[in-house]
């Protein structure tokens, strides 16, 4: 097993591994690399849906796929697999998120116990676009000026559950632009990773976010300042997908986003998510 760090201080490519045939020692080494680097890329994997589920379960229990905009939920027979795709068959999307840009976010942070990890496997990719960016929330916290960090100590941020990362309203939710009344969950703004022990920012996504206890103008100003620090390539890694790529990211200490791509191209990804063991803990 060879672990080669990527750019931006987040992520590593792991070479010489077939995840279908990892023994316990090999998996322990892979998991340790994941904790160290937060995002792992494994190219050239040949996985059935059952293989993807079996490997994902080595990290913990899996969530079932969320309801998609079309009302479809998952691959038939595999409720753990969420389809991320722009492909339409007989007028019905086979997956979610289409071909547009997906903004910076942490998966399902509006839940009391968000997923611990996400795994995304590439079945079809467009010739251009659709790249996925990852950023380190450890590095985001380290970039804060001392006076700003002091202002954030002890604050909780509202993680809105109205919209998904593609900007669609979640099924059964009535949209509102007032973050104080929107559905969602409050989490500590500065958290401690339960395994690495490192401190990090925990932002979720910008839309409808709100800092508890602050009036809206002050909350908006502080959040804008934080996002300006996060939205920089200096702490990010851009992944250009190939068919058979498997990417695993730590949902607790990273954010990610996706570039738009030509809607006439096909992009098909299968994703699993590992359940969170507990709510994010304050540092």
Short mmCIF file of C-alpha atoms in Angstrom, two decimals:
data_model
loop_
_atom_site.label_atom_id
_atom_site.label_comp_id
_atom_site.label_asym_id
_atom_site.label_seq_id
_atom_site.Cartn_x
_atom_site.Cartn_y
_atom_site.Cartn_z
CA UNK A 1 0.00 0.00 0.00
CA UNK A 2 1.35 3.40 -1.02
CA UNK A 3 -0.18 6.61 0.33
CA UNK A 4 0.61 9.73 -1.72
CA UNK A 5 -0.70 13.05 -0.30
CA UNK A 6 -2.50 15.37 -2.70
CA UNK A 7 -2.45 19.18 -2.78
CA UNK A 8 -4.05 21.66 -0.41
CA UNK A 9 -3.20 19.81 2.79
CA UNK A 10 -6.20 17.49 2.43
CA UNK A 11 -6.50 14.10 0.78
CA UNK A 12 -4.23 11.29 -0.41
CA UNK A 13 -4.19 8.79 -3.24
CA UNK A 14 -3.83 5.19 -2.07
CA UNK A 15 -2.17 2.86 -4.57
CA UNK A 16 -1.75 -0.89 -4.65
CA UNK A 17 -5.09 -1.69 -2.99
CA UNK A 18 -8.13 -3.66 -4.13
CA UNK A 19 -10.74 -2.92 -1.48
CA UNK A 20 -12.51 -6.21 -2.21
CA UNK A 21 -9.55 -8.16 -0.85
CA UNK A 22 -8.28 -6.17 2.13
CA UNK A 23 -7.43 -8.24 5.19
CA UNK A 24 -7.89 -6.79 8.68
CA UNK A 25 -4.36 -5.39 8.84
CA UNK A 26 -4.70 -3.80 5.41
CA UNK A 27 -8.02 -2.23 6.32
CA UNK A 28 -6.59 -0.90 9.60
CA UNK A 29 -3.77 0.77 7.63
CA UNK A 30 -6.25 2.23 5.15
CA UNK A 31 -8.47 3.55 7.92
CA UNK A 32 -5.50 5.14 9.66
CA UNK A 33 -4.57 6.89 6.39
CA UNK A 34 -8.14 8.14 6.12
CA UNK A 35 -8.02 9.66 9.61
CA UNK A 36 -4.67 11.29 8.78
CA UNK A 37 -5.65 12.71 5.37
CA UNK A 38 -9.48 13.04 5.67
CA UNK A 39 -10.03 12.14 1.97
CA UNK A 40 -8.75 9.04 0.17
CA UNK A 41 -8.73 8.34 -3.56
CA UNK A 42 -8.49 4.73 -4.75
CA UNK A 43 -8.34 4.43 -8.54
CA UNK A 44 -9.12 1.40 -10.66
CA UNK A 45 -11.56 -0.30 -8.31
CA UNK A 46 -13.91 -2.86 -9.87
CA UNK A 47 -16.96 -2.87 -7.63
CA UNK A 48 -20.48 -4.20 -7.84
CA UNK A 49 -23.09 -2.48 -5.69
CA UNK A 50 -22.77 -5.36 -3.24
CA UNK A 51 -18.97 -4.85 -3.12
CA UNK A 52 -19.39 -1.14 -2.42
CA UNK A 53 -21.82 -1.84 0.41
CA UNK A 54 -19.62 -4.56 1.91
CA UNK A 55 -16.53 -2.33 1.92
CA UNK A 56 -18.46 0.67 3.26
CA UNK A 57 -19.81 -1.40 6.16
CA UNK A 58 -16.29 -2.01 7.41
CA UNK A 59 -16.36 1.63 8.58
CA UNK A 60 -19.71 1.27 10.39
CA UNK A 61 -23.46 0.96 9.92
CA UNK A 62 -24.82 2.57 6.77
CA UNK A 63 -27.61 5.08 6.26
CA UNK A 64 -30.34 4.37 3.77
CA UNK A 65 -30.37 6.66 0.75
CA UNK A 66 -32.37 9.88 1.17
CA UNK A 67 -35.44 10.64 -0.94
CA UNK A 68 -34.44 12.25 -4.24
CA UNK A 69 -36.15 15.08 -6.11
CA UNK A 70 -37.79 12.55 -8.44
CA UNK A 71 -39.13 10.50 -5.54
CA UNK A 72 -36.71 7.64 -6.24
CA UNK A 73 -34.54 6.63 -3.34
CA UNK A 74 -32.00 3.99 -4.23
CA UNK A 75 -30.76 1.22 -6.47
CA UNK A 76 -33.42 -1.53 -6.46
CA UNK A 77 -32.41 -4.13 -3.89
CA UNK A 78 -29.76 -1.89 -2.34
CA UNK A 79 -31.41 0.78 -0.16
CA UNK A 80 -27.98 1.95 1.06
CA UNK A 81 -26.92 3.22 -2.37
CA UNK A 82 -27.75 6.78 -3.37
CA UNK A 83 -27.50 7.53 -7.08
CA UNK A 84 -25.87 10.84 -8.04
CA UNK A 85 -26.58 11.39 -11.73
CA UNK A 86 -27.96 13.70 -14.40
CA UNK A 87 -29.23 10.81 -16.57
CA UNK A 88 -32.94 10.74 -17.43
CA UNK A 89 -34.68 7.56 -18.63
CA UNK A 90 -38.21 7.74 -20.03
CA UNK A 91 -38.62 11.21 -18.55
CA UNK A 92 -37.57 10.20 -15.05
CA UNK A 93 -34.17 11.00 -13.46
CA UNK A 94 -32.32 7.88 -12.34
CA UNK A 95 -30.53 9.89 -9.65
CA UNK A 96 -30.12 13.23 -7.94
CA UNK A 97 -28.37 16.62 -8.32
CA UNK A 98 -28.48 16.89 -12.13
CA UNK A 99 -25.60 18.58 -13.98
CA UNK A 100 -25.37 21.88 -12.09
CA UNK A 101 -22.86 23.09 -9.58
CA UNK A 102 -23.15 21.75 -6.04
CA UNK A 103 -22.07 24.35 -3.49
CA UNK A 104 -19.65 23.81 -0.60
CA UNK A 105 -21.31 21.63 2.03
CA UNK A 106 -20.97 18.87 4.59
CA UNK A 107 -23.32 15.95 3.95
CA UNK A 108 -26.55 16.01 5.93
CA UNK A 109 -25.22 18.30 8.66
CA UNK A 110 -28.81 19.32 9.43
CA UNK A 111 -29.26 15.99 11.26
CA UNK A 112 -28.53 15.66 15.00
CA UNK A 113 -25.89 12.99 14.22
CA UNK A 114 -24.61 13.60 10.66
CA UNK A 115 -22.95 10.82 8.65
CA UNK A 116 -19.39 10.01 9.68
CA UNK A 117 -18.17 9.20 6.19
CA UNK A 118 -19.25 9.21 2.56
CA UNK A 119 -17.99 6.96 -0.24
CA UNK A 120 -18.53 7.84 -3.91
CA UNK A 121 -17.83 5.42 -6.79
CA UNK A 122 -17.64 6.57 -10.43
CA UNK A 123 -19.50 4.50 -13.04
CA UNK A 124 -19.72 7.11 -15.83
CA UNK A 125 -18.00 10.52 -16.00
CA UNK A 126 -18.26 13.43 -18.46
CA UNK A 127 -15.25 14.28 -20.63
CA UNK A 128 -15.01 17.67 -18.90
CA UNK A 129 -16.42 19.19 -15.71
CA UNK A 130 -18.07 17.51 -12.77
CA UNK A 131 -14.85 17.74 -10.72
CA UNK A 132 -15.23 17.44 -6.95
CA UNK A 133 -13.37 19.78 -4.59
CA UNK A 134 -12.55 18.99 -0.96
CA UNK A 135 -11.35 21.39 1.73
CA UNK A 136 -9.90 20.79 5.18
CA UNK A 137 -11.84 22.23 8.08
CA UNK A 138 -8.78 21.75 10.27
CA UNK A 139 -6.95 24.16 7.99
CA UNK A 140 -9.95 26.49 7.90
CA UNK A 141 -9.81 26.85 11.67
CA UNK A 142 -6.05 27.37 11.61
CA UNK A 143 -6.52 30.25 9.14
CA UNK A 144 -8.75 32.23 11.51
CA UNK A 145 -7.24 35.42 12.93
CA UNK A 146 -6.97 35.12 16.74
CA UNK A 147 -9.56 37.85 17.39
CA UNK A 148 -12.11 36.17 15.10
CA UNK A 149 -11.53 32.80 16.69
CA UNK A 150 -12.16 34.30 20.13
CA UNK A 151 -15.48 35.73 18.91
CA UNK A 152 -16.54 32.26 17.73
CA UNK A 153 -15.71 30.40 20.93
CA UNK A 154 -18.81 28.67 22.33
CA UNK A 155 -21.11 29.62 19.44
CA UNK A 156 -23.43 27.17 17.72
CA UNK A 157 -24.41 27.35 14.05
CA UNK A 158 -27.81 26.43 12.62
CA UNK A 159 -27.54 23.79 9.89
CA UNK A 160 -30.50 24.27 7.59
CA UNK A 161 -32.47 21.27 6.33
CA UNK A 162 -34.55 23.07 3.69
CA UNK A 163 -32.30 22.65 0.65
CA UNK A 164 -29.91 19.98 -0.57
CA UNK A 165 -26.49 20.72 -2.09
CA UNK A 166 -27.99 21.11 -5.56
CA UNK A 167 -30.35 23.84 -4.31
CA UNK A 168 -33.49 21.68 -4.41
CA UNK A 169 -36.07 21.85 -1.63
CA UNK A 170 -36.09 18.59 0.31
CA UNK A 171 -39.24 16.51 -0.02
CA UNK A 172 -41.87 17.41 2.59
CA UNK A 173 -40.19 20.71 3.57
CA UNK A 174 -41.80 24.15 3.22
CA UNK A 175 -39.05 26.60 2.21
CA UNK A 176 -38.30 29.70 4.26
CA UNK A 177 -35.57 32.30 4.01
CA UNK A 178 -35.51 32.94 7.76
CA UNK A 179 -32.81 30.66 9.18
CA UNK A 180 -34.14 31.10 12.70
CA UNK A 181 -37.36 29.25 11.82
CA UNK A 182 -36.04 26.90 9.12
CA UNK A 183 -35.84 23.17 9.91
CA UNK A 184 -32.42 22.04 10.99
CA UNK A 185 -30.07 21.45 13.89
CA UNK A 186 -27.67 23.54 15.96
CA UNK A 187 -24.08 22.23 16.17
CA UNK A 188 -20.97 23.72 17.79
CA UNK A 189 -19.10 25.98 15.39
CA UNK A 190 -15.72 24.80 16.65
CA UNK A 191 -15.59 21.04 17.21
CA UNK A 192 -13.07 18.40 18.21
CA UNK A 193 -12.67 15.36 15.97
CA UNK A 194 -13.51 12.24 18.01
CA UNK A 195 -10.64 10.19 16.54
CA UNK A 196 -7.84 12.54 15.56
CA UNK A 197 -8.45 14.82 18.56
CA UNK A 198 -7.86 17.88 16.36
CA UNK A 199 -10.02 21.02 16.47
CA UNK A 200 -11.91 22.11 13.35
CA UNK A 201 -14.62 24.38 12.04
CA UNK A 202 -17.99 22.76 11.40
CA UNK A 203 -19.93 24.91 8.93
CA UNK A 204 -22.21 22.62 6.89
CA UNK A 205 -23.41 24.96 4.13
CA UNK A 206 -23.89 28.72 3.80
CA UNK A 207 -27.54 29.03 2.74
CA UNK A 208 -29.87 29.69 5.68
CA UNK A 209 -27.06 29.26 8.22
CA UNK A 210 -27.41 31.28 11.44
CA UNK A 211 -25.27 31.77 14.55
CA UNK A 212 -27.39 31.16 17.63
CA UNK A 213 -27.92 34.15 19.91
CA UNK A 214 -26.86 36.77 17.37
CA UNK A 215 -29.10 39.11 15.46
CA UNK A 216 -29.24 38.37 11.75
CA UNK A 217 -26.93 41.18 10.53
CA UNK A 218 -24.18 40.20 12.99
CA UNK A 219 -24.62 36.51 12.20
CA UNK A 220 -24.50 37.15 8.46
CA UNK A 221 -21.35 39.26 8.77
CA UNK A 222 -19.52 36.64 10.82
CA UNK A 223 -20.58 33.79 8.55
CA UNK A 224 -19.54 35.76 5.46
CA UNK A 225 -16.11 36.28 7.01
CA UNK A 226 -15.77 32.55 7.72
CA UNK A 227 -16.84 31.49 4.25
CA UNK A 228 -14.42 33.94 2.66
CA UNK A 229 -11.62 32.12 4.48
CA UNK A 230 -12.92 28.68 3.53
CA UNK A 231 -13.61 29.35 -0.16
CA UNK A 232 -9.98 29.37 -1.23
CA UNK A 233 -7.93 26.92 -3.23
CA UNK A 234 -5.11 27.15 -0.68
CA UNK A 235 -6.81 24.59 1.58
CA UNK A 236 -8.62 22.61 -1.13
CA UNK A 237 -7.94 19.69 -3.45
CA UNK A 238 -9.65 19.30 -6.84
CA UNK A 239 -10.37 15.74 -7.94
CA UNK A 240 -10.82 15.05 -11.66
CA UNK A 241 -12.81 11.85 -11.90
CA UNK A 242 -12.05 8.73 -13.89
CA UNK A 243 -14.31 5.71 -14.27
CA UNK A 244 -13.71 3.22 -11.40
CA UNK A 245 -12.47 5.90 -8.98
CA UNK A 246 -13.56 5.38 -5.38
CA UNK A 247 -13.32 8.40 -3.06
CA UNK A 248 -13.86 8.21 0.68
CA UNK A 249 -14.09 11.37 2.77
CA UNK A 250 -14.40 12.13 6.46
CA UNK A 251 -17.63 14.07 6.67
CA UNK A 252 -16.72 15.41 10.10
CA UNK A 253 -13.67 17.48 9.11
CA UNK A 254 -14.09 18.29 5.41
CA UNK A 255 -16.42 20.12 3.08
CA UNK A 256 -16.87 19.42 -0.62
CA UNK A 257 -18.44 20.89 -3.73
CA UNK A 258 -18.90 19.93 -7.38
CA UNK A 259 -18.30 21.81 -10.63
CA UNK A 260 -21.10 21.94 -13.18
CA UNK A 261 -20.80 19.97 -16.42
CA UNK A 262 -22.50 19.71 -19.83
CA UNK A 263 -26.01 18.34 -19.29
CA UNK A 264 -25.71 16.43 -22.56
CA UNK A 265 -22.93 14.33 -21.00
CA UNK A 266 -23.60 11.40 -18.69
CA UNK A 267 -22.39 11.25 -15.10
CA UNK A 268 -23.37 8.31 -12.88
CA UNK A 269 -22.05 7.84 -9.35
CA UNK A 270 -23.11 5.50 -6.55
CA UNK A 271 -22.72 6.75 -2.99
CA UNK A 272 -22.91 5.18 0.44
CA UNK A 273 -22.82 6.93 3.80
CA UNK A 274 -21.60 5.65 7.15
CA UNK A 275 -23.79 6.63 10.09
CA UNK A 276 -22.49 9.07 12.66
CA UNK A 277 -21.95 7.63 16.12
CA UNK A 278 -22.73 10.87 18.00
CA UNK A 279 -23.45 14.57 17.44
CA UNK A 280 -20.42 16.80 16.74
CA UNK A 281 -18.72 17.64 20.04
CA UNK A 282 -17.60 21.12 21.01
CA UNK A 283 -13.86 21.67 21.32
#
